Short mmCIF file of C-alpha atoms and ligand atoms in Angstrom, two decimals:
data_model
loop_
_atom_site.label_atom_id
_atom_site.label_comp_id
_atom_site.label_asym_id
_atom_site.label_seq_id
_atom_site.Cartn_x
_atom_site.Cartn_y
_atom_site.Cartn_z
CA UNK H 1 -1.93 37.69 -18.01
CA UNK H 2 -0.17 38.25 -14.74
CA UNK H 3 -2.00 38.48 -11.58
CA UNK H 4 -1.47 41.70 -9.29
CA UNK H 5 -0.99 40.48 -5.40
CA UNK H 6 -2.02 43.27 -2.45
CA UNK H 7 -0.63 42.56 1.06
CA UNK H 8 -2.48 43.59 4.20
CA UNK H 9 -1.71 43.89 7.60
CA UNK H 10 -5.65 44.45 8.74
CA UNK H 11 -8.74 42.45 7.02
CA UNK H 12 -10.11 45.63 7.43
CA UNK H 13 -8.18 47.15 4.86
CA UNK H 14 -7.74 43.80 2.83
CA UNK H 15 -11.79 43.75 2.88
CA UNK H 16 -11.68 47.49 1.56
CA UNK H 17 -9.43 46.35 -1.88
CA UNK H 18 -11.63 42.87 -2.13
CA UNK H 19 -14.43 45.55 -3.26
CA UNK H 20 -12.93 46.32 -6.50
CA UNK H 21 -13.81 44.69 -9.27
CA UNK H 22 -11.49 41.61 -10.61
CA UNK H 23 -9.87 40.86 -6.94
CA UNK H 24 -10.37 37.71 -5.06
CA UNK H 25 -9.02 36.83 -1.69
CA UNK H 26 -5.74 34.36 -1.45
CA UNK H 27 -5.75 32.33 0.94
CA UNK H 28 -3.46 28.81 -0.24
CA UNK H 29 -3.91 29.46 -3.65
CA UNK H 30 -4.39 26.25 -4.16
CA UNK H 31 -7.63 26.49 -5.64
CA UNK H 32 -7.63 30.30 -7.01
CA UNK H 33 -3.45 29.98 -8.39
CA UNK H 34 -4.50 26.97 -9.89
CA UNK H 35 -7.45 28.77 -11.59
CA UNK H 36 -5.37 32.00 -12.99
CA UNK H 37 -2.30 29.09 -14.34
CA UNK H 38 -5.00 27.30 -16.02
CA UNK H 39 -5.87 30.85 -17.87
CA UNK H 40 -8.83 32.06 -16.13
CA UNK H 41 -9.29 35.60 -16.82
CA UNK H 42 -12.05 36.52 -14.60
CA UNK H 43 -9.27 36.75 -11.69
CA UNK H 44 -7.12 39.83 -12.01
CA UNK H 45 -6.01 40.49 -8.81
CA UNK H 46 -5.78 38.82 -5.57
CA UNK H 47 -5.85 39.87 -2.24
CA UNK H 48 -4.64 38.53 1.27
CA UNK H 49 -4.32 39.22 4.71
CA UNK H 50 -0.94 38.58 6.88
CA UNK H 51 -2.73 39.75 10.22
CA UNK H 52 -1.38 37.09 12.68
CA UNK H 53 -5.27 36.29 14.07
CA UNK H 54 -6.19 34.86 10.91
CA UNK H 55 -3.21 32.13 11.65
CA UNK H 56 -4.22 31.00 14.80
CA UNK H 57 -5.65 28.16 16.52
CA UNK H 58 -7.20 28.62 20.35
CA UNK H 59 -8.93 25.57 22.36
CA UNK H 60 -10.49 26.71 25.13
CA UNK H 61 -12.87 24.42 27.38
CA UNK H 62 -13.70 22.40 24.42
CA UNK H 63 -14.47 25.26 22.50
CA UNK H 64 -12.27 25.63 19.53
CA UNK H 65 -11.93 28.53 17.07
CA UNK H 66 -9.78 28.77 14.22
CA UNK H 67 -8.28 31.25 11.78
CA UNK H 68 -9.28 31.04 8.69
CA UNK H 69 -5.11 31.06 7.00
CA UNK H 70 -4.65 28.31 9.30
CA UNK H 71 -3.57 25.12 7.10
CA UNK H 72 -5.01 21.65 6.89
CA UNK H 73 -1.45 20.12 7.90
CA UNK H 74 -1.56 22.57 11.02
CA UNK H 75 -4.71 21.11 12.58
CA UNK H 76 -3.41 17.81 11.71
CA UNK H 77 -0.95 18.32 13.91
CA UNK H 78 -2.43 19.81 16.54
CA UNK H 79 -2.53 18.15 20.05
CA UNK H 80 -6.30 19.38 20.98
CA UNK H 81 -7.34 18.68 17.86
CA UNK H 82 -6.54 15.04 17.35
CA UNK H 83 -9.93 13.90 16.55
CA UNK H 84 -10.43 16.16 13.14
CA UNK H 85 -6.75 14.93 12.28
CA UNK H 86 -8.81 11.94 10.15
CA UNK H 87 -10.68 15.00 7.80
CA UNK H 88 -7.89 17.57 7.82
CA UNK H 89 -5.54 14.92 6.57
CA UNK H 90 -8.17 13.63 3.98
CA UNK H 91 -7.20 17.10 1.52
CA UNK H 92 -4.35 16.55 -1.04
CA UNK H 93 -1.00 15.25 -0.27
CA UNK H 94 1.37 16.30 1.82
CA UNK H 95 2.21 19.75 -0.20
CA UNK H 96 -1.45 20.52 -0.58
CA UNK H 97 -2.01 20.32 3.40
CA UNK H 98 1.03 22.29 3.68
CA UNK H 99 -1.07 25.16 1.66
CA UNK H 100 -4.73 24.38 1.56
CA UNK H 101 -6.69 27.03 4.38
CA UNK H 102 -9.89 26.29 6.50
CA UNK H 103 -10.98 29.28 4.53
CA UNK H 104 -10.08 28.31 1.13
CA UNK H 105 -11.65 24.71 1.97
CA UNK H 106 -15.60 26.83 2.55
CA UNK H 107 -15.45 27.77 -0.79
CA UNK H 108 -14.06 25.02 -2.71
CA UNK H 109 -16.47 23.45 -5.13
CA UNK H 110 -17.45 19.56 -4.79
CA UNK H 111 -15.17 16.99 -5.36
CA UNK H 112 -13.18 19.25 -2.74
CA UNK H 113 -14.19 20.55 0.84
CA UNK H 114 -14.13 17.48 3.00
CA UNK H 115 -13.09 19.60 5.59
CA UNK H 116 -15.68 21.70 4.95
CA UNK H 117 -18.25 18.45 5.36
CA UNK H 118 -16.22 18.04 8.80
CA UNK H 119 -17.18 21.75 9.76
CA UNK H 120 -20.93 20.81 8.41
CA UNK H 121 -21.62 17.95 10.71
CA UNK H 122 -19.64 20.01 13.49
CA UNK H 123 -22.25 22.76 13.28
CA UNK H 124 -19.46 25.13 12.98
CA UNK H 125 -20.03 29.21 13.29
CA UNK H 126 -18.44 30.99 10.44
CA UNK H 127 -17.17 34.77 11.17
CA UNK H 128 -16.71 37.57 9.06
CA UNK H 129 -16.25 41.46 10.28
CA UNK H 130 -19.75 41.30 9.24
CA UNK H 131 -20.32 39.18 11.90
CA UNK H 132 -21.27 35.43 12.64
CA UNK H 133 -22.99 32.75 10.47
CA UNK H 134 -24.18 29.35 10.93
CA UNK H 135 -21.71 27.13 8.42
CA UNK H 136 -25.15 25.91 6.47
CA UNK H 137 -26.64 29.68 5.92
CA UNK H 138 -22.94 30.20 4.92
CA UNK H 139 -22.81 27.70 2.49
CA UNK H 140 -25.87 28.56 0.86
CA UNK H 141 -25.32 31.80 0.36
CA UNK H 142 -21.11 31.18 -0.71
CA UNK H 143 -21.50 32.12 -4.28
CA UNK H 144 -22.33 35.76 -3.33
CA UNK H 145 -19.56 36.46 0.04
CA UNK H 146 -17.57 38.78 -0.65
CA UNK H 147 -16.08 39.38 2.54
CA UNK H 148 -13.31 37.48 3.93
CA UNK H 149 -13.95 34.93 6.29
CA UNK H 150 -11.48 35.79 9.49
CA UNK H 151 -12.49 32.17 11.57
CA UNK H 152 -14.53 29.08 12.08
CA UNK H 153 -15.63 28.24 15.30
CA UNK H 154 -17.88 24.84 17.16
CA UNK H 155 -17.53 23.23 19.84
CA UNK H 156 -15.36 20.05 20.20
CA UNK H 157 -17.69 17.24 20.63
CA UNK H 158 -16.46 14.29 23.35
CA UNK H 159 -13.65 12.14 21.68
CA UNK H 160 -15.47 9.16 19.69
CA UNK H 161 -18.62 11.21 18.98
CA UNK H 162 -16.86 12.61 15.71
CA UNK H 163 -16.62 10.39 12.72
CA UNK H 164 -15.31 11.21 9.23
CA UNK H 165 -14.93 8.87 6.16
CA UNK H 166 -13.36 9.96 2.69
CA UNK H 167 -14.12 7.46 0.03
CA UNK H 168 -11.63 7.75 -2.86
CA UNK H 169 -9.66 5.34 -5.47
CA UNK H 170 -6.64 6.32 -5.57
CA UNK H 171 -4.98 5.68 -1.68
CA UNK H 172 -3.50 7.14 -0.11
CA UNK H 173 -4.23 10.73 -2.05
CA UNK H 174 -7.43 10.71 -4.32
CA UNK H 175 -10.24 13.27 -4.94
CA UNK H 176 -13.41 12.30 -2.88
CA UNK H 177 -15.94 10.31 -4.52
CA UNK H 178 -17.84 10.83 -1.49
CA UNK H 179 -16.96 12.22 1.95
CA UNK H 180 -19.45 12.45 5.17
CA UNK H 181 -18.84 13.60 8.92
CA UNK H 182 -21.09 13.02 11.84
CA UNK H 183 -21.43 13.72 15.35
CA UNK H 184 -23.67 11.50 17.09
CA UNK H 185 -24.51 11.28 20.50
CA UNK H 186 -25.63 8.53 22.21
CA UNK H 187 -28.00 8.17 25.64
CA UNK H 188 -27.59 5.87 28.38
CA UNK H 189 -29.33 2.96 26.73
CA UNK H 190 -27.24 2.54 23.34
CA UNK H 191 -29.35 4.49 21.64
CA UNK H 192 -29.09 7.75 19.26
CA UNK H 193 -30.30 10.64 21.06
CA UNK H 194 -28.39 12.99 18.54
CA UNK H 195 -27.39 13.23 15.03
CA UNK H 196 -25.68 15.29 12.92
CA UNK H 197 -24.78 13.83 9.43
CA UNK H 198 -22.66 15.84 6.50
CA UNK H 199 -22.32 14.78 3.03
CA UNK H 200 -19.56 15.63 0.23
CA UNK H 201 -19.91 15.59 -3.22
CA UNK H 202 -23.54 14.19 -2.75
CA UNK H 203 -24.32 18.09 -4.00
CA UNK H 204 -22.06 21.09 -5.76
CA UNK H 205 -21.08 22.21 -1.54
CA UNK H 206 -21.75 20.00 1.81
CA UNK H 207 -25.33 19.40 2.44
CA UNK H 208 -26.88 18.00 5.53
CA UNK H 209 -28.69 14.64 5.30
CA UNK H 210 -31.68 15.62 7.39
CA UNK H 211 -33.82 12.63 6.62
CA UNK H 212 -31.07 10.25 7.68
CA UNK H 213 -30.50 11.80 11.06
CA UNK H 214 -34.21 12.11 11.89
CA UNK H 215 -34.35 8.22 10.96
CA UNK H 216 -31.50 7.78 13.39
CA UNK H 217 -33.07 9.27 16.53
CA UNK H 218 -34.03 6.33 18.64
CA UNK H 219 -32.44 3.72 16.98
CA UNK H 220 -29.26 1.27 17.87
CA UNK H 221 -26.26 1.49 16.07
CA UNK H 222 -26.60 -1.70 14.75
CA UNK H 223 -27.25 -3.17 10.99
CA UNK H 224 -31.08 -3.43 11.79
CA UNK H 225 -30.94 -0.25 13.82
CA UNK H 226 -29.41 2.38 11.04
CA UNK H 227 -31.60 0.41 8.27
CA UNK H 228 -34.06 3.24 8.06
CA UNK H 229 -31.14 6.04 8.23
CA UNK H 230 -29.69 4.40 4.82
CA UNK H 231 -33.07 4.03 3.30
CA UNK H 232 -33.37 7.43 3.86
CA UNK H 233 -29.52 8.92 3.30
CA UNK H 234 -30.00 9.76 -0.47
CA UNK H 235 -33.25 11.95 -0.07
CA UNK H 236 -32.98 15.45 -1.17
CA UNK H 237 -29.26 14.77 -2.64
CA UNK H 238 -28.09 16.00 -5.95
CA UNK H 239 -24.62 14.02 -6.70
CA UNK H 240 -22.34 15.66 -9.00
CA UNK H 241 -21.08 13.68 -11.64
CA UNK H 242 -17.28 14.43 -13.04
CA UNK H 243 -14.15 11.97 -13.68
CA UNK H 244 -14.32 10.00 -10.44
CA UNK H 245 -18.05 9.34 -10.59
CA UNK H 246 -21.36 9.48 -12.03
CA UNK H 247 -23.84 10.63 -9.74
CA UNK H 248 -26.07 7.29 -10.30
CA UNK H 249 -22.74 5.33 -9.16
CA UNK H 250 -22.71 8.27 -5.90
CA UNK H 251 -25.96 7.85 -5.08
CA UNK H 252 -25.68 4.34 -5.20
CA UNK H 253 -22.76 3.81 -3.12
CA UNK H 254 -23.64 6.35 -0.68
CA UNK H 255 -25.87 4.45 1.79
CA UNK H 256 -22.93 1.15 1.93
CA UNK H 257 -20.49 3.88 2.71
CA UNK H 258 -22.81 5.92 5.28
CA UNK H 259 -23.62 2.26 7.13
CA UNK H 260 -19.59 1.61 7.52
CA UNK H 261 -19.64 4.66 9.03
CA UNK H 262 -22.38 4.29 11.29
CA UNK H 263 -21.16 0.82 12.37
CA UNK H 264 -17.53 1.53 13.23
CA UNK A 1 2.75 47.00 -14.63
CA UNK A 2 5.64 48.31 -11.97
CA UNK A 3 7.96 45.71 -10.48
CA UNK A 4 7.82 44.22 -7.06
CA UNK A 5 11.33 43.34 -5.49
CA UNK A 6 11.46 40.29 -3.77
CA UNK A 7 14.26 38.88 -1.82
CA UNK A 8 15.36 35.27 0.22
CA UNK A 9 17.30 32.49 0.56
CA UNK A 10 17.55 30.00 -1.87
CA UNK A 11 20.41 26.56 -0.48
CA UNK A 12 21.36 29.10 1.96
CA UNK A 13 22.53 32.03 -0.32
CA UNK A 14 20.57 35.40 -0.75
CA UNK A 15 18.71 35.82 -3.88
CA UNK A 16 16.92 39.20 -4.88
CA UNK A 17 15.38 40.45 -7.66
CA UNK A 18 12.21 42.37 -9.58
CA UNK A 19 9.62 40.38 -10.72
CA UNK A 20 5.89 41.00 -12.04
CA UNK A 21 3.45 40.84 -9.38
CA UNK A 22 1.32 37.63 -9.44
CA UNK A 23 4.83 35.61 -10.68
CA UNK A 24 4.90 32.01 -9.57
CA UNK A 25 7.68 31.00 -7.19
CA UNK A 26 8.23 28.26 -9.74
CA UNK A 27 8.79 30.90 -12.72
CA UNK A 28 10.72 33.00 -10.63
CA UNK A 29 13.30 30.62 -9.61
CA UNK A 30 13.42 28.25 -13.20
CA UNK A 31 13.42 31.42 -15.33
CA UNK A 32 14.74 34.85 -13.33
CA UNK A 33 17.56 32.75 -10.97
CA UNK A 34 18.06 30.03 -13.28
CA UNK A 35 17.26 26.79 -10.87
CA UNK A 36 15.65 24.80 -12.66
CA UNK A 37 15.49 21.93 -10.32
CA UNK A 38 11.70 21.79 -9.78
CA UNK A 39 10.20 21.23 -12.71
CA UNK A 40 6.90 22.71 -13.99
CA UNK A 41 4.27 19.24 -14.96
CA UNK A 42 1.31 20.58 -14.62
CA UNK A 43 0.83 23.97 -12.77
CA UNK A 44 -1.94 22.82 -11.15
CA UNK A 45 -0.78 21.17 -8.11
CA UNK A 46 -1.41 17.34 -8.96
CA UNK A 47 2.07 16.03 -10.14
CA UNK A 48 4.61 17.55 -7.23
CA UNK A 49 7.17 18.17 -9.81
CA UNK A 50 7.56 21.69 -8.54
CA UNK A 51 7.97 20.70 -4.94
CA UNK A 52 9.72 22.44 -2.92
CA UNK A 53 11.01 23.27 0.88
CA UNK A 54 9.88 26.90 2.07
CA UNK A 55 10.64 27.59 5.68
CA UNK A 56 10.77 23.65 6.26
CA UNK A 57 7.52 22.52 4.92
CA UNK A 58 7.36 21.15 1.43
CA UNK A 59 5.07 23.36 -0.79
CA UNK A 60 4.07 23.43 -4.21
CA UNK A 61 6.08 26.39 -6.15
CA UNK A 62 3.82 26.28 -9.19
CA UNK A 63 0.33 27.44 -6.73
CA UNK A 64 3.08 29.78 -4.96
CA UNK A 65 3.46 33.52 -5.44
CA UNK A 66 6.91 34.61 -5.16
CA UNK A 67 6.05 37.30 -3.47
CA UNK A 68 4.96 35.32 -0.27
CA UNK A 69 8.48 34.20 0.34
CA UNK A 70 9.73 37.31 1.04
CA UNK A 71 12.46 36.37 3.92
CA UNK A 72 11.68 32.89 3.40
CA UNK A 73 14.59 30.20 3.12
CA UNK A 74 13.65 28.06 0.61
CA UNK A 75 15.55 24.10 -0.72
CA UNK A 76 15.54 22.75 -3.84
CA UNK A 77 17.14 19.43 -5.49
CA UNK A 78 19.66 21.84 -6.61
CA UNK A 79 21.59 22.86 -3.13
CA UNK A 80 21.74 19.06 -1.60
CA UNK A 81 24.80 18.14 -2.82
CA UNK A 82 28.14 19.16 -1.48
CA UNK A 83 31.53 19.75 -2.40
CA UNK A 84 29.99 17.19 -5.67
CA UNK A 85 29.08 14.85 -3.63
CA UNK A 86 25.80 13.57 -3.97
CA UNK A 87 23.62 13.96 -1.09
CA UNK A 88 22.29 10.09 0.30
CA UNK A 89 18.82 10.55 -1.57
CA UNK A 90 20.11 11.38 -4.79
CA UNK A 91 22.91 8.59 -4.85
CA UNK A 92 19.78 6.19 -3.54
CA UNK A 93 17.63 7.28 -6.69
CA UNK A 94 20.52 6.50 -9.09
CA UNK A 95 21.97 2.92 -7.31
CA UNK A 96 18.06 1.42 -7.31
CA UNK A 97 17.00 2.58 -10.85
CA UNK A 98 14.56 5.01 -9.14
CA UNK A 99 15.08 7.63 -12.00
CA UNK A 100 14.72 7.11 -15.31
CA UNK A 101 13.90 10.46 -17.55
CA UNK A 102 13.78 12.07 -14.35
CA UNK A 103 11.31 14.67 -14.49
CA UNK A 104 9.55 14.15 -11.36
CA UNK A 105 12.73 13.01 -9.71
CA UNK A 106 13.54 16.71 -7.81
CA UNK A 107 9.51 16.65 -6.60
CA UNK A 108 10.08 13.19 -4.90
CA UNK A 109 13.70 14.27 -3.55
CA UNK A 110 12.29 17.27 -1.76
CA UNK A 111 9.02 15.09 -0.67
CA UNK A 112 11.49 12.09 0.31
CA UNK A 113 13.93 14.72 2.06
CA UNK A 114 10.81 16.41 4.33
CA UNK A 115 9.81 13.16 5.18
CA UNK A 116 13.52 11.58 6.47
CA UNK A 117 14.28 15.09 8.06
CA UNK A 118 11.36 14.24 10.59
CA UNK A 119 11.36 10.53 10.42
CA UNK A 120 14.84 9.22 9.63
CA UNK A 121 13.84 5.53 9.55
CA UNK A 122 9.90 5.44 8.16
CA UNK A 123 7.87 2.00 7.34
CA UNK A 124 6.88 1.83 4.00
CA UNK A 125 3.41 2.83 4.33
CA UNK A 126 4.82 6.61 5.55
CA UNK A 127 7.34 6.53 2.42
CA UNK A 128 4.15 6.08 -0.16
CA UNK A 129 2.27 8.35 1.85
CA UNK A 130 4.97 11.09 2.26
CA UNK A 131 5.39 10.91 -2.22
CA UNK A 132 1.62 10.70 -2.54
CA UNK A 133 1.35 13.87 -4.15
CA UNK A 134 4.23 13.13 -6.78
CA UNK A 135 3.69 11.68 -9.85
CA UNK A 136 5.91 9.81 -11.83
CA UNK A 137 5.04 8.38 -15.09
CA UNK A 138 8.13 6.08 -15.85
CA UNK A 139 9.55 3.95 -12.72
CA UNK A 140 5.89 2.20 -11.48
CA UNK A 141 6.72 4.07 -7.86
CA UNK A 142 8.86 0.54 -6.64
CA UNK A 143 12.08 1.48 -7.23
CA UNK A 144 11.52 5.42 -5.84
CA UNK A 145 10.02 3.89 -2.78
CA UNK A 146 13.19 1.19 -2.32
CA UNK A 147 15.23 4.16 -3.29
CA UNK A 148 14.02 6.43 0.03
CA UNK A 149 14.31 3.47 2.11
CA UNK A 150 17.92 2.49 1.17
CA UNK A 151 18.84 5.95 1.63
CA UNK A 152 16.77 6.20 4.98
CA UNK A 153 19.05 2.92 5.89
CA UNK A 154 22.38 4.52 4.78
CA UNK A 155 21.83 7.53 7.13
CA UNK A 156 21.05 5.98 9.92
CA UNK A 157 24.59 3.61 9.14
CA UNK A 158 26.45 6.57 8.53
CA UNK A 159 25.06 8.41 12.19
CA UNK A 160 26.17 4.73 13.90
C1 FAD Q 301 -3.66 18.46 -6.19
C2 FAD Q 301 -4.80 18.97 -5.38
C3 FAD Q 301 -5.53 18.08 -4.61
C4 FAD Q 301 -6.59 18.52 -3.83
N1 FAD Q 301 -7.24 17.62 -3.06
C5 FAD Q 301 -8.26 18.04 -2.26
C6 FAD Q 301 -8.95 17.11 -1.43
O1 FAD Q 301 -8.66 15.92 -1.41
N2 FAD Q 301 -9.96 17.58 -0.65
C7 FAD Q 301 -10.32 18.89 -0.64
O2 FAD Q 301 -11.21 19.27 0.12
N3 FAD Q 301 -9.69 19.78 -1.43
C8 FAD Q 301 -8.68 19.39 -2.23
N4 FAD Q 301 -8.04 20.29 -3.05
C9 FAD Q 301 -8.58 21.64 -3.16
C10 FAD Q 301 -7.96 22.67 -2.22
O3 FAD Q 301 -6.59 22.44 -2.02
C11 FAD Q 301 -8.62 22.75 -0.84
O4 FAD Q 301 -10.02 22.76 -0.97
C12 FAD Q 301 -8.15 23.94 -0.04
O5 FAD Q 301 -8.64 23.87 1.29
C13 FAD Q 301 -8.50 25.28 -0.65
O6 FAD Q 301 -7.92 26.26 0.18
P1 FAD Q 301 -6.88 27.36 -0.33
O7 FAD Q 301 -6.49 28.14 0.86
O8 FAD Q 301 -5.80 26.80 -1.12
O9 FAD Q 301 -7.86 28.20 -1.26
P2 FAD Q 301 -7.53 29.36 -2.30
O10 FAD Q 301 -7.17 28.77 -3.60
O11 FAD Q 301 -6.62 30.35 -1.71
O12 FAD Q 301 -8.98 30.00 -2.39
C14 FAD Q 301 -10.11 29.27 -2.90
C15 FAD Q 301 -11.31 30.22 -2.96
O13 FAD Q 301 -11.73 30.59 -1.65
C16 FAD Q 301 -11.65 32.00 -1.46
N5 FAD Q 301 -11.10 32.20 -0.10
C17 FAD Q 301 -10.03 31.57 0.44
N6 FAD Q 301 -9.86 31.95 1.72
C18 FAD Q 301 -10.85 32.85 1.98
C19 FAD Q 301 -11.22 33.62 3.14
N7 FAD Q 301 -10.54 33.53 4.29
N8 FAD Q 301 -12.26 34.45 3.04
C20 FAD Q 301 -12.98 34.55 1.88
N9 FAD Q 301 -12.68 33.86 0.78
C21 FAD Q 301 -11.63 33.02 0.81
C22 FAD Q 301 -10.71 32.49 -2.54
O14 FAD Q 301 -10.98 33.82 -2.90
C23 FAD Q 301 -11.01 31.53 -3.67
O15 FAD Q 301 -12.15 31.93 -4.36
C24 FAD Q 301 -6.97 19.89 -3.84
C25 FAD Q 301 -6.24 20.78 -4.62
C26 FAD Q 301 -5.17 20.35 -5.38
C27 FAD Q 301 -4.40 21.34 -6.19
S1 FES Q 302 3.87 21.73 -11.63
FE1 FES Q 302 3.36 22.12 -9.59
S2 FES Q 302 2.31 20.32 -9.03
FE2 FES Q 302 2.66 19.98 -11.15
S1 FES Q 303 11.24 9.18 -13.86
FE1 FES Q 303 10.05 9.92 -15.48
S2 FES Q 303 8.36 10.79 -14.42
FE2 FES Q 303 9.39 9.77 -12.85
#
């Protein structure tokens, strides 16, 4: 069945049609085209916004905000954005970072949304006209949004604090077996005074691994230092399990791949 | 359900026409204008044989609608050779064996052609990375990669 498409210049108005029943908001289509090709019918018409604020990325003293049509090759790119390159650059291949939005990214179900894991451990803001959420309150509550989400915003931590790893078997391209983002900070003495710690595909959307940073507070970045972070990475995870990976073989793997990143 | 006109450039000449809302780019061009360069694999975005250029980034025409392009200027395989001659990546492909039943052969042109139009002499690592989303089921990748270097080679001979 063909799909109708509805242009707007305003979200406003592009939020009004998104009521009716049937419509979902386009924002790549890489996820929601994909979806109506592959026959499903719950999709009958999609909506989208071409107001020039949902396209745009501002930097201003380290704090960065950015529109939600803004593409994963576009940040990639950026110049003030150079240490998120690694995640935006971890969706698809070259065509799909072309296409693939920050917003669509939110919404898109485990193996995908490593950018979304990024925006996790970057303790991003996510806006609405509705007004502002925290990205995990968000997340949570995803399956029910129904309005569209206009821009993500955070503040850019100090170069080197930010660290991203996508694990996946096929290089350079592959869907995620895993992906996790952290921010750490560290105090004068070596040690963590800060964590933040985001995991992909470790649940069906990005979940925080709150045991593992509170084990990291204190504690060296070294192999005895992390040990009780790893012990602890898995707790409260729910790995999904699809083509790539069981979610024994996730859970296993998930504390060698967190240490790697801890260590770098 | 009413028509929706939509109208741009396809290898530089004006194309219009009516099409059902919610059309693919990649039906509109194979099946209303008749190129039927890109090919449709999969329609779901994993085998790049409906790549194509849209306002110079390469882009996936089967997750397109056609009605985003209004005003766009879009490439395909179809409009890179001139006056019959081949363009360099398509006479690379056929010296080094890089085709052989050719269905994903358009997809890695356009991907190959993106990549030399901003880096005209890449390593190898940023040829495999530039086709990573293109699959091809035939050649085992070697010959497509040696195919995008050669030509990458012969254009920068041909500028000397
Ligand atoms: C071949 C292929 C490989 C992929 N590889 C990866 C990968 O490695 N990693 C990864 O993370 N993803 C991957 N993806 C999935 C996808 O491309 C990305 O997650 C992308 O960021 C989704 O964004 P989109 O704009 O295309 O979403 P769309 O398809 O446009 O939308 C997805 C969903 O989000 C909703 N939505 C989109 N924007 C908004 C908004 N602003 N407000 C409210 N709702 C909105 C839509 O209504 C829809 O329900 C891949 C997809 C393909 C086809
Ligand atoms: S047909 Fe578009 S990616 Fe396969
Ligand atoms: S030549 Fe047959 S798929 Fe590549």
């Amino acid at each position: 069945m063909a799909l109708a498409l509805q242009t707007f210049a305003t979200v406003k108005d592009a939020n009004t049609a998104l009521k009716s029943q049937g419509s979902r908001y386009l924002g790549g289509g890489t996820l929601v085209v994909r979806a109506a090709n592959e026959g499903d019918v719950s999709v009958s018409s999609l909506v989208r916004s071409t107001d020039p604020a949902l396209s745009s990325i501002a930097v201003t003293d380290g704090k960065v905000r950015i529109g939600a049509s803004v593409t994963m090759a576009a940040i990639a790119r950026h110049p003030d954005l150079s240490s998120l390159a690694r995640a935006a650059r971890a969706v698809g291949g070259p065509a799909v970072r072309n296409m693939a939005t920050v917003g669509g990214n939110l919404f898109a179900p485990a193996p995908y949304g490593d950018f979304a894991v990024a925006l996790l451990a970057l303790d991003a803001t996510v806006s609405t006209d509705d007004g502002e959420a925290p990205i995990e309150t968000f997340l949570t509550g995803r399956d029910s949004n129904r309005a569209i989400v206009t821009t993500v915003g955070f503040v850019l931590p100090p170069q080197g604090d930010f660290r991203f790893l996508k694990v996946s078997r096929v290089k350079p391209k592959g869907v995620s077996v895993l992906s996790i983002a952290a921010v750490l900070e560290l105090a004068g003495d070596g040690t963590v005074s800060a964590a933040r710690i985001a995991l992909g595909c470790m649940a069906d959307r990005p979940t925080r691994a709150r045991a593992a940073e509170k084990a990291l507070i204190g504690r060296r970045l070294t192999k005895d230092g992390i040990a009780p972070a790893l012990a602890a990475a898995g707790e409260g995870t729910s790995p999904i399990t699809d083509p790539i990976a069981s979610a024994w073989y996730r859970a296993e793997v998930l504390p060698v791949h967190l240490g790697r990143l801890l260590l770098t | 359900m009413a028509k929706v006109p939509v109208q741009f450039t396809l290898n530089g000449s004006e194309k219009a026409e009516f099409i059902d809302s919610g059309t693919t780019l990649l039906h509109a061009l194979r099946d209303k204008i008749g190129d039927t360069s890109p090919k449709g694999g999969c329609h779901q975005g994993t085998c790049g044989a409906c790549s194509v250029i849209i306002d110079g980034e390469l882009r996936l025409s089967c997750l397109t609608l056609a009605e985003t392009c209004n005003g766009a200027a879009i490439s395909t395989t179809s409009g890179l050779s001139e006056g019959g001659v081949l363009h360099p990546l398509q006479r690379a492909f056929l010296d080094t064996f890089a085709t052989q039943c050719g269905f994903c052969t358009p997809g890695m042109i356009m991907a190959a052609k993106m990549l030399l139009d901003h880096t005209p002499n890449p390593s190898r690592d940023e040829v495999v990375e530039a086709l990573s989303g293109n699959i091809c089921r035939c050649t085992g990748y070697e010959p497509i990669i040696q195919a995008v270097l050669t030509a990458a080679r012969s254009n920068s001979q041909n500028a000397a």
